[in-house]
mmCIF file of C-alpha atoms and ligand atoms in Angstrom:
data_model
loop_
_atom_site.group_PDB
_atom_site.id
_atom_site.type_symbol
_atom_site.label_atom_id
_atom_site.label_comp_id
_atom_site.label_asym_id
_atom_site.label_seq_id
_atom_site.Cartn_x
_atom_site.Cartn_y
_atom_site.Cartn_z
ATOM 1 C CA MET A 1 69.548 117.413 225.209
ATOM 2 C CA LYS A 2 66.746 119.696 226.401
ATOM 3 C CA HIS A 3 67.020 122.080 229.334
ATOM 4 C CA ASN A 4 63.506 122.854 230.576
ATOM 5 C CA PHE A 5 63.323 126.310 232.180
ATOM 6 C CA GLY A 6 59.516 126.403 231.945
ATOM 7 C CA ALA A 7 57.641 128.097 234.794
ATOM 8 C CA GLY A 8 55.066 125.330 235.207
ATOM 9 C CA PRO A 9 54.155 122.599 234.796
ATOM 10 C CA CYS A 10 57.742 121.984 235.705
ATOM 11 C CA ILE A 11 60.595 119.663 235.063
ATOM 12 C CA LEU A 12 60.700 116.585 237.303
ATOM 13 C CA PRO A 13 63.618 114.179 237.766
ATOM 14 C CA LYS A 14 64.092 111.707 234.930
ATOM 15 C CA GLU A 15 63.883 108.709 237.247
ATOM 16 C CA VAL A 16 60.490 109.975 238.440
ATOM 17 C CA PHE A 17 59.238 110.091 234.838
ATOM 18 C CA GLN A 18 60.556 106.584 234.219
ATOM 19 C CA GLU A 19 58.927 105.058 237.254
ATOM 20 C CA ALA A 20 55.704 106.981 236.625
ATOM 21 C CA ALA A 21 55.637 105.698 233.032
ATOM 22 C CA GLN A 22 56.135 102.120 234.205
ATOM 23 C CA ALA A 23 53.238 102.426 236.679
ATOM 24 C CA VAL A 24 50.893 103.381 233.852
ATOM 25 C CA ILE A 25 51.553 99.948 232.330
ATOM 26 C CA ASP A 26 51.887 97.854 235.493
ATOM 27 C CA PHE A 27 51.603 99.345 238.947
ATOM 28 C CA ASN A 28 53.505 97.481 241.711
ATOM 29 C CA ASN A 29 53.295 94.195 239.759
ATOM 30 C CA THR A 30 49.533 94.173 240.213
ATOM 31 C CA GLY A 31 48.935 93.586 236.519
ATOM 32 C CA LEU A 32 46.898 96.802 236.588
ATOM 33 C CA SER A 33 47.664 100.353 235.533
ATOM 34 C CA ILE A 34 47.835 103.038 238.237
ATOM 35 C CA LEU A 35 45.201 104.758 236.074
ATOM 36 C CA GLU A 36 42.618 102.015 236.629
ATOM 37 C CA ILE A 37 43.049 101.035 240.278
ATOM 38 C CA SER A 38 40.437 101.996 242.833
ATOM 39 C CA HIS A 39 41.313 104.923 245.029
ATOM 40 C CA ARG A 40 39.883 102.821 247.870
ATOM 41 C CA SER A 41 42.301 99.963 247.192
ATOM 42 C CA LYS A 42 45.030 99.025 249.663
ATOM 43 C CA ASP A 43 47.629 99.847 247.019
ATOM 44 C CA PHE A 44 46.443 103.428 246.660
ATOM 45 C CA GLU A 45 45.923 103.864 250.386
ATOM 46 C CA ALA A 46 49.611 103.024 250.737
ATOM 47 C CA VAL A 47 50.443 105.707 248.141
ATOM 48 C CA ILE A 48 48.435 108.517 249.713
ATOM 49 C CA SER A 49 49.646 107.727 253.220
ATOM 50 C CA GLU A 50 53.277 107.606 252.111
ATOM 51 C CA THR A 51 52.833 110.918 250.266
ATOM 52 C CA GLU A 52 51.449 112.477 253.421
ATOM 53 C CA ARG A 53 54.240 110.989 255.546
ATOM 54 C CA LEU A 54 56.869 112.339 253.178
ATOM 55 C CA VAL A 55 55.365 115.833 253.287
ATOM 56 C CA ARG A 56 55.267 115.686 257.091
ATOM 57 C CA GLU A 57 58.842 114.472 257.283
ATOM 58 C CA LEU A 58 60.424 116.717 254.637
ATOM 59 C CA LEU A 59 58.702 119.884 255.874
ATOM 60 C CA ASN A 60 58.833 118.836 259.522
ATOM 61 C CA VAL A 61 55.090 119.462 259.956
ATOM 62 C CA PRO A 62 54.172 119.700 263.655
ATOM 63 C CA GLN A 63 51.223 118.070 265.410
ATOM 64 C CA GLY A 64 47.891 119.802 264.991
ATOM 65 C CA TYR A 65 48.140 120.296 261.237
ATOM 66 C CA SER A 66 46.190 118.383 258.602
ATOM 67 C CA ILE A 67 47.611 117.626 255.173
ATOM 68 C CA LEU A 68 45.295 117.560 252.189
ATOM 69 C CA PHE A 69 45.653 116.680 248.523
ATOM 70 C CA LEU A 70 42.945 118.549 246.657
ATOM 71 C CA GLN A 71 41.966 119.354 243.103
ATOM 72 C CA GLY A 72 41.274 122.697 241.443
ATOM 73 C CA GLY A 73 44.777 124.165 241.647
ATOM 74 C CA ALA A 74 46.032 127.013 243.777
ATOM 75 C CA SER A 75 43.284 129.149 242.221
ATOM 76 C CA THR A 76 40.624 127.140 244.061
ATOM 77 C CA GLN A 77 42.471 127.925 247.292
ATOM 78 C CA PHE A 78 42.069 131.647 246.534
ATOM 79 C CA ALA A 79 38.363 131.015 247.301
ATOM 80 C CA MET A 80 38.580 128.155 249.822
ATOM 81 C CA VAL A 81 40.871 130.096 252.161
ATOM 82 C CA PRO A 82 38.427 132.960 252.806
ATOM 83 C CA LEU A 83 35.409 130.626 252.736
ATOM 84 C CA ASN A 84 36.955 128.617 255.578
ATOM 85 C CA LEU A 85 38.919 131.228 257.528
ATOM 86 C CA LEU A 86 37.177 134.583 257.101
ATOM 87 C CA PRO A 87 34.274 134.931 259.567
ATOM 88 C CA GLU A 88 31.029 136.553 258.459
ATOM 89 C CA GLY A 89 31.530 140.306 258.966
ATOM 90 C CA GLY A 90 35.282 139.921 259.502
ATOM 91 C CA LYS A 91 38.204 141.086 257.427
ATOM 92 C CA ALA A 92 41.391 139.609 256.020
ATOM 93 C CA ALA A 93 44.746 141.239 255.238
ATOM 94 C CA TYR A 94 46.482 140.673 251.881
ATOM 95 C CA PHE A 95 49.975 141.528 250.667
ATOM 96 C CA ASP A 96 49.963 142.563 247.000
ATOM 97 C CA THR A 97 53.232 141.391 245.479
ATOM 98 C CA GLY A 98 52.099 140.298 242.032
ATOM 99 C CA VAL A 99 49.366 138.909 239.829
ATOM 100 C CA TRP A 100 48.750 135.759 241.868
ATOM 101 C CA ALA A 101 48.561 137.757 245.104
ATOM 102 C CA THR A 102 46.130 140.184 243.428
ATOM 103 C CA LYS A 103 43.967 137.326 242.236
ATOM 104 C CA ALA A 104 43.889 135.807 245.719
ATOM 105 C CA ALA A 105 42.745 139.153 247.188
ATOM 106 C CA LYS A 106 40.159 139.620 244.448
ATOM 107 C CA GLU A 107 38.517 136.282 245.233
ATOM 108 C CA ALA A 108 38.564 136.975 248.979
ATOM 109 C CA LYS A 109 36.749 140.281 248.341
ATOM 110 C CA LYS A 110 33.817 138.307 246.966
ATOM 111 C CA ILE A 111 33.517 136.604 250.335
ATOM 112 C CA GLY A 112 34.341 139.317 252.870
ATOM 113 C CA GLN A 113 36.262 142.465 253.615
ATOM 114 C CA VAL A 114 39.862 142.700 252.426
ATOM 115 C CA GLU A 115 42.544 145.147 253.487
ATOM 116 C CA VAL A 116 45.567 145.313 251.214
ATOM 117 C CA VAL A 117 48.416 146.072 253.645
ATOM 118 C CA ALA A 118 51.052 146.929 251.033
ATOM 119 C CA SER A 119 51.608 146.691 247.309
ATOM 120 C CA SER A 120 54.545 146.826 244.937
ATOM 121 C CA SER A 121 52.368 147.488 241.902
ATOM 122 C CA ASP A 122 53.899 150.990 241.652
ATOM 123 C CA ARG A 123 57.068 149.444 240.150
ATOM 124 C CA ASN A 124 55.503 146.500 238.348
ATOM 125 C CA TYR A 125 56.105 144.182 241.318
ATOM 126 C CA THR A 126 59.878 144.222 240.976
ATOM 127 C CA TYR A 127 60.405 144.368 244.755
ATOM 128 C CA ILE A 128 58.972 143.211 248.082
ATOM 129 C CA PRO A 129 57.748 146.046 250.362
ATOM 130 C CA LYS A 130 59.414 145.874 253.803
ATOM 131 C CA ASN A 131 58.289 146.669 257.348
ATOM 132 C CA ILE A 132 54.632 146.200 256.626
ATOM 133 C CA THR A 133 52.018 146.388 259.359
ATOM 134 C CA VAL A 134 49.387 143.699 259.534
ATOM 135 C CA PRO A 135 46.195 144.851 261.302
ATOM 136 C CA SER A 136 45.600 142.874 264.495
ATOM 137 C CA ASP A 137 41.844 142.672 263.873
ATOM 138 C CA ALA A 138 42.271 140.689 260.647
ATOM 139 C CA ALA A 139 41.216 137.034 260.662
ATOM 140 C CA TYR A 140 44.397 136.139 258.793
ATOM 141 C CA PHE A 141 47.218 137.601 256.713
ATOM 142 C CA HIS A 142 47.773 136.203 253.214
ATOM 143 C CA TYR A 143 50.928 136.446 251.149
ATOM 144 C CA THR A 144 52.641 134.776 248.199
ATOM 145 C CA THR A 145 56.092 133.488 249.139
ATOM 146 C CA ASN A 146 57.469 133.464 245.602
ATOM 147 C CA ASN A 147 56.185 135.636 242.787
ATOM 148 C CA THR A 148 56.557 133.308 239.843
ATOM 149 C CA ILE A 149 55.958 135.938 237.173
ATOM 150 C CA TYR A 150 58.176 138.745 238.505
ATOM 151 C CA GLY A 151 60.994 136.696 239.998
ATOM 152 C CA THR A 152 60.775 138.033 243.546
ATOM 153 C CA GLU A 153 60.704 135.969 246.722
ATOM 154 C CA VAL A 154 59.826 136.783 250.330
ATOM 155 C CA PHE A 155 62.569 135.174 252.409
ATOM 156 C CA ASP A 156 61.545 136.515 255.826
ATOM 157 C CA ILE A 157 58.023 135.842 256.933
ATOM 158 C CA PRO A 158 56.352 139.242 257.568
ATOM 159 C CA GLN A 159 55.602 140.144 261.194
ATOM 160 C CA SER A 160 52.007 139.271 261.926
ATOM 161 C CA ALA A 161 50.052 138.815 265.145
ATOM 162 C CA VAL A 162 47.299 137.013 263.220
ATOM 163 C CA PRO A 163 47.502 133.590 261.497
ATOM 164 C CA VAL A 164 49.583 133.651 258.329
ATOM 165 C CA VAL A 165 48.322 132.025 255.131
ATOM 166 C CA ALA A 166 50.853 131.465 252.365
ATOM 167 C CA ASP A 167 50.577 130.601 248.700
ATOM 168 C CA MET A 168 53.814 128.604 248.269
ATOM 169 C CA SER A 169 52.983 127.248 244.818
ATOM 170 C CA SER A 170 56.319 128.086 243.263
ATOM 171 C CA ASP A 171 58.794 127.627 246.106
ATOM 172 C CA ILE A 172 57.354 124.832 248.241
ATOM 173 C CA LEU A 173 60.042 122.261 249.113
ATOM 174 C CA SER A 174 62.796 124.501 247.721
ATOM 175 C CA ARG A 175 64.004 125.872 251.060
ATOM 176 C CA GLU A 176 63.524 125.249 254.735
ATOM 177 C CA ILE A 177 60.479 126.799 256.381
ATOM 178 C CA ASN A 178 59.005 126.597 259.840
ATOM 179 C CA VAL A 179 55.478 125.297 259.314
ATOM 180 C CA ALA A 180 54.524 126.339 262.859
ATOM 181 C CA ASP A 181 54.831 129.978 261.691
ATOM 182 C CA TYR A 182 51.841 129.429 259.416
ATOM 183 C CA GLY A 183 48.134 128.868 259.878
ATOM 184 C CA LEU A 184 47.708 127.510 256.369
ATOM 185 C CA ILE A 185 50.016 126.759 253.452
ATOM 186 C CA TYR A 186 48.845 125.845 249.972
ATOM 187 C CA ALA A 187 50.643 125.029 246.750
ATOM 188 C CA GLY A 188 49.605 123.884 243.309
ATOM 189 C CA ALA A 189 51.924 120.884 242.823
ATOM 190 C CA GLN A 190 52.945 121.633 239.268
ATOM 191 C CA LYS A 191 55.684 124.187 240.041
ATOM 192 C CA ASN A 192 57.956 122.198 242.313
ATOM 193 C CA MET A 193 56.234 119.194 243.864
ATOM 194 C CA GLY A 194 54.762 117.097 241.100
ATOM 195 C CA PRO A 195 52.566 117.191 238.020
ATOM 196 C CA ALA A 196 49.478 119.383 237.539
ATOM 197 C CA GLY A 197 46.236 118.133 239.038
ATOM 198 C CA VAL A 198 46.905 118.120 242.763
ATOM 199 C CA THR A 199 47.181 120.926 245.288
ATOM 200 C CA LEU A 200 48.840 120.530 248.651
ATOM 201 C CA VAL A 201 47.150 122.167 251.657
ATOM 202 C CA ILE A 202 48.654 122.154 255.155
ATOM 203 C CA VAL A 203 46.212 123.621 257.651
ATOM 204 C CA LYS A 204 46.277 124.160 261.394
ATOM 205 C CA ASP A 205 43.181 122.376 262.633
ATOM 206 C CA GLU A 206 42.339 124.839 265.395
ATOM 207 C CA LEU A 207 41.677 127.612 262.853
ATOM 208 C CA LEU A 208 38.767 125.791 261.269
ATOM 209 C CA GLY A 209 35.048 125.898 262.018
ATOM 210 C CA LYS A 210 34.956 129.489 263.213
ATOM 211 C CA THR A 211 33.378 131.431 260.356
ATOM 212 C CA GLY A 212 29.687 130.894 261.121
ATOM 213 C CA ARG A 213 29.278 130.039 257.445
ATOM 214 C CA THR A 214 27.686 126.880 256.062
ATOM 215 C CA LEU A 215 29.719 125.655 253.128
ATOM 216 C CA PRO A 216 29.051 123.192 250.339
ATOM 217 C CA SER A 217 30.997 120.104 251.452
ATOM 218 C CA ILE A 218 33.408 120.164 248.541
ATOM 219 C CA PHE A 219 34.643 123.643 249.591
ATOM 220 C CA ASP A 220 34.866 122.756 253.270
ATOM 221 C CA TYR A 221 38.345 121.704 254.494
ATOM 222 C CA ASP A 222 36.633 119.735 257.200
ATOM 223 C CA SER A 223 35.019 117.297 254.737
ATOM 224 C CA HIS A 224 38.399 116.659 253.126
ATOM 225 C CA ILE A 225 40.091 116.189 256.496
ATOM 226 C CA LYS A 226 37.398 113.739 257.637
ATOM 227 C CA GLY A 227 37.667 111.894 254.331
ATOM 228 C CA GLY A 228 41.464 111.693 254.404
ATOM 229 C CA SER A 229 41.597 113.623 251.084
ATOM 230 C CA MET A 230 39.090 111.100 249.724
ATOM 231 C CA TYR A 231 35.851 112.971 250.268
ATOM 232 C CA ASN A 232 35.558 112.358 246.543
ATOM 233 C CA THR A 233 37.883 110.666 244.034
ATOM 234 C CA PRO A 234 41.318 112.191 244.524
ATOM 235 C CA PRO A 235 43.744 112.845 241.634
ATOM 236 C CA VAL A 236 45.292 109.396 241.963
ATOM 237 C CA TYR A 237 48.022 109.702 239.367
ATOM 238 C CA SER A 238 49.119 113.221 240.320
ATOM 239 C CA ILE A 239 49.421 112.133 243.946
ATOM 240 C CA TYR A 240 51.400 109.055 242.897
ATOM 241 C CA VAL A 241 53.883 111.063 240.807
ATOM 242 C CA SER A 242 54.214 113.611 243.629
ATOM 243 C CA MET A 243 55.065 110.735 245.963
ATOM 244 C CA LEU A 244 57.823 109.583 243.600
ATOM 245 C CA ASN A 245 59.195 113.114 243.497
ATOM 246 C CA LEU A 246 59.098 113.409 247.297
ATOM 247 C CA ARG A 247 60.956 110.086 247.563
ATOM 248 C CA TRP A 248 63.578 111.489 245.187
ATOM 249 C CA LEU A 249 63.918 114.600 247.344
ATOM 250 C CA LYS A 250 64.259 112.545 250.518
ATOM 251 C CA ALA A 251 66.894 110.266 248.935
ATOM 252 C CA LYS A 252 68.848 113.378 247.931
ATOM 253 C CA GLY A 253 69.060 114.381 251.564
ATOM 254 C CA GLY A 254 65.919 116.474 251.938
ATOM 255 C CA ILE A 255 65.227 120.173 251.859
ATOM 256 C CA SER A 256 68.421 121.418 253.475
ATOM 257 C CA VAL A 257 70.408 119.734 250.693
ATOM 258 C CA ILE A 258 68.209 120.933 247.816
ATOM 259 C CA GLU A 259 68.206 124.448 249.313
ATOM 260 C CA GLN A 260 71.995 124.615 249.077
ATOM 261 C CA GLU A 261 71.839 123.450 245.457
ATOM 262 C CA ASN A 262 69.138 126.004 244.693
ATOM 263 C CA ILE A 263 71.284 128.761 246.206
ATOM 264 C CA VAL A 264 74.237 127.774 244.009
ATOM 265 C CA LYS A 265 72.101 127.546 240.849
ATOM 266 C CA ALA A 266 70.521 130.951 241.457
ATOM 267 C CA ARG A 267 73.858 132.576 242.291
ATOM 268 C CA THR A 268 75.460 131.140 239.157
ATOM 269 C CA LEU A 269 72.764 132.571 236.918
ATOM 270 C CA TYR A 270 72.448 135.973 238.618
ATOM 271 C CA ASP A 271 76.241 136.364 238.585
ATOM 272 C CA GLU A 272 76.207 135.904 234.817
ATOM 273 C CA ILE A 273 73.293 138.309 234.352
ATOM 274 C CA ASP A 274 75.192 140.933 236.384
ATOM 275 C CA ARG A 275 78.490 140.284 234.599
ATOM 276 C CA ASN A 276 77.220 139.990 231.016
ATOM 277 C CA SER A 277 77.133 143.378 229.281
ATOM 278 C CA LEU A 278 74.018 142.496 227.271
ATOM 279 C CA PHE A 279 71.658 141.416 230.066
ATOM 280 C CA LYS A 280 70.165 142.905 233.216
ATOM 281 C CA GLY A 281 67.968 141.531 235.981
ATOM 282 C CA THR A 282 64.463 142.936 236.510
ATOM 283 C CA ALA A 283 63.952 142.256 240.235
ATOM 284 C CA GLU A 284 65.463 144.234 243.115
ATOM 285 C CA VAL A 285 68.695 142.433 244.034
ATOM 286 C CA GLU A 286 67.768 141.679 247.671
ATOM 287 C CA ASP A 287 64.395 140.243 246.624
ATOM 288 C CA ARG A 288 65.621 138.034 243.785
ATOM 289 C CA SER A 289 63.865 134.696 243.585
ATOM 290 C CA ARG A 290 65.822 131.445 243.707
ATOM 291 C CA MET A 291 63.160 129.756 241.620
ATOM 292 C CA ASN A 292 62.282 132.157 238.795
ATOM 293 C CA VAL A 293 65.084 134.302 237.428
ATOM 294 C CA THR A 294 63.752 137.228 235.395
ATOM 295 C CA PHE A 295 65.970 139.287 233.116
ATOM 296 C CA VAL A 296 65.869 141.457 230.020
ATOM 297 C CA MET A 297 68.289 142.794 227.459
ATOM 298 C CA ASN A 298 69.767 146.256 227.525
ATOM 299 C CA ASN A 299 68.908 146.328 223.837
ATOM 300 C CA PRO A 300 65.428 144.773 223.538
ATOM 301 C CA GLU A 301 65.900 144.407 219.773
ATOM 302 C CA LEU A 302 68.298 141.525 220.441
ATOM 303 C CA GLU A 303 65.787 139.493 222.447
ATOM 304 C CA GLY A 304 64.466 137.565 219.462
ATOM 305 C CA ALA A 305 67.983 136.595 218.379
ATOM 306 C CA PHE A 306 68.812 135.371 221.886
ATOM 307 C CA LEU A 307 65.665 133.257 222.032
ATOM 308 C CA ASP A 308 66.615 131.735 218.664
ATOM 309 C CA LEU A 309 70.091 130.809 219.904
ATOM 310 C CA ALA A 310 68.666 129.495 223.180
ATOM 311 C CA LYS A 311 66.294 127.287 221.214
ATOM 312 C CA GLU A 312 69.166 125.960 219.112
ATOM 313 C CA ARG A 313 71.001 125.089 222.325
ATOM 314 C CA GLY A 314 67.979 123.148 223.624
ATOM 315 C CA HIS A 315 66.771 125.710 226.186
ATOM 316 C CA ILE A 316 62.986 125.497 226.569
ATOM 317 C CA GLY A 317 60.540 127.897 228.217
ATOM 318 C CA LEU A 318 62.775 130.954 228.565
ATOM 319 C CA LYS A 319 60.369 133.576 227.258
ATOM 320 C CA GLY A 320 59.298 135.940 230.040
ATOM 321 C CA HIS A 321 55.687 136.303 231.119
ATOM 322 C CA ARG A 322 53.866 138.825 228.938
ATOM 323 C CA SER A 323 53.483 141.255 231.858
ATOM 324 C CA VAL A 324 57.276 141.483 232.354
ATOM 325 C CA GLY A 325 58.723 140.654 228.928
ATOM 326 C CA GLY A 326 62.296 139.531 228.349
ATOM 327 C CA PHE A 327 63.227 136.181 229.822
ATOM 328 C CA ARG A 328 62.428 134.005 232.771
ATOM 329 C CA ALA A 329 64.527 130.993 233.664
ATOM 330 C CA SER A 330 62.686 128.821 236.165
ATOM 331 C CA ILE A 331 65.243 126.768 238.046
ATOM 332 C CA TYR A 332 63.084 124.518 240.205
ATOM 333 C CA ASN A 333 64.394 121.625 242.342
ATOM 334 C CA ALA A 334 64.724 119.118 239.498
ATOM 335 C CA LEU A 335 66.625 121.441 237.157
ATOM 336 C CA SER A 336 70.283 120.507 237.443
ATOM 337 C CA ILE A 337 73.236 122.835 237.790
ATOM 338 C CA SER A 338 74.448 121.528 234.430
ATOM 339 C CA SER A 339 71.369 123.065 232.770
ATOM 340 C CA VAL A 340 72.122 126.381 234.489
ATOM 341 C CA ASN A 341 75.719 126.158 233.286
ATOM 342 C CA ALA A 342 74.481 125.449 229.750
ATOM 343 C CA LEU A 343 72.369 128.607 229.835
ATOM 344 C CA VAL A 344 75.310 130.627 231.144
ATOM 345 C CA ASP A 345 77.435 129.274 228.258
ATOM 346 C CA THR A 346 74.765 130.317 225.773
ATOM 347 C CA MET A 347 74.621 133.828 227.268
ATOM 348 C CA GLN A 348 78.409 134.104 226.958
ATOM 349 C CA GLU A 349 78.348 132.805 223.398
ATOM 350 C CA PHE A 350 75.703 135.418 222.581
ATOM 351 C CA GLU A 351 77.749 138.162 224.208
ATOM 352 C CA GLU A 352 80.787 137.233 222.102
ATOM 353 C CA LYS A 353 78.684 137.632 218.986
ATOM 354 C CA TYR A 354 76.811 140.839 219.784
ATOM 355 C CA LYS A 355 78.794 142.936 222.247
HETATM 356 C C1 LIG B 1 50.950 129.152 239.103
HETATM 357 C C2 LIG B 1 50.577 129.843 240.358
HETATM 358 C C3 LIG B 1 49.249 129.891 240.820
HETATM 359 C C4 LIG B 1 48.112 129.306 240.043
HETATM 360 O O1 LIG B 1 48.077 127.935 240.184
HETATM 361 P P1 LIG B 1 46.932 127.039 239.562
HETATM 362 O O2 LIG B 1 47.247 125.711 240.152
HETATM 363 O O3 LIG B 1 47.074 127.095 238.075
HETATM 364 O O4 LIG B 1 45.615 127.557 239.990
HETATM 365 C C5 LIG B 1 48.998 130.516 242.031
HETATM 366 N N1 LIG B 1 49.983 131.069 242.744
HETATM 367 C C6 LIG B 1 51.270 131.040 242.341
HETATM 368 C C7 LIG B 1 52.330 131.678 243.185
HETATM 369 C C8 LIG B 1 51.605 130.434 241.136
HETATM 370 O O5 LIG B 1 52.880 130.418 240.722
#
């Protein structure tokens, strides 16, 4: 039995893998593989519209927002956001809470003026700065809701008089949000929504078309909106598997139900980290992520031995990101509480041996 704590691409429910595998052989009893059907076929139109409906329903997306399924990952959004929302001569505000946030700001700087409103780089991004001030003359304010590498999460949306843009790659669909609080949300699917290859964008239509910039069509949200995410060939299979995962989430009871499970999983693991004499958390307690749990050992020399034992017990993907070290247990939606309990058991077994 494997317990996949990898940070992304992520674990998905077993029944999603099974149905996705079946569709590669025979999709909907068509006698064709999902991999060979036309994206203009009725069968795929049904898939993409159901995927969009499920996103709208699960996240309670209000009127006036378009939903897009794009390629190029969250990293492409680092450029598309300023290209589409930052007017010529204008400026954008960015919140620097980690590597992904820094990368987003760096790309925006190539397109216009960027003001970094606050940064936690002084303590290697182990906390979320509070009471920040967003300049009212910015075109938008960008932040990363969950810092995948450092294990910090922003639970309260920062005060901002200007439209808020959020990179939700690693906590989308993990907890309830109010979409109306945002001008634009984007998320690479492969952390919590589906497989790699598709990126979700939810954008408030009224924000578009105001930059005075002429864009290549492929980088223009408007072409994708007009084309119903089929301006060009969409990532058919990634959208299909995301749809299966969204169906799974809906059948479970939706986001309010998964959020409660995520709270219990995170609490279980942090409680053990705080109790166990060998381990300690790296993120500020109040900013601890419910998706990526980062921790180290009081004696770093034991880290190799713990990884060996974890491997023996079937725990995959626990090694921390190189910029933090130690361990990172990613406990996304599809990771069950039994996998968290298995990790806790392994930590206790290790403590017995080495304390
Ligand atoms: C993984 C990650 C990204 C990068 O996503 P790609 O799809 O690989 O471009 C961006 N932001 C966050 C918060 C991430 O976790």
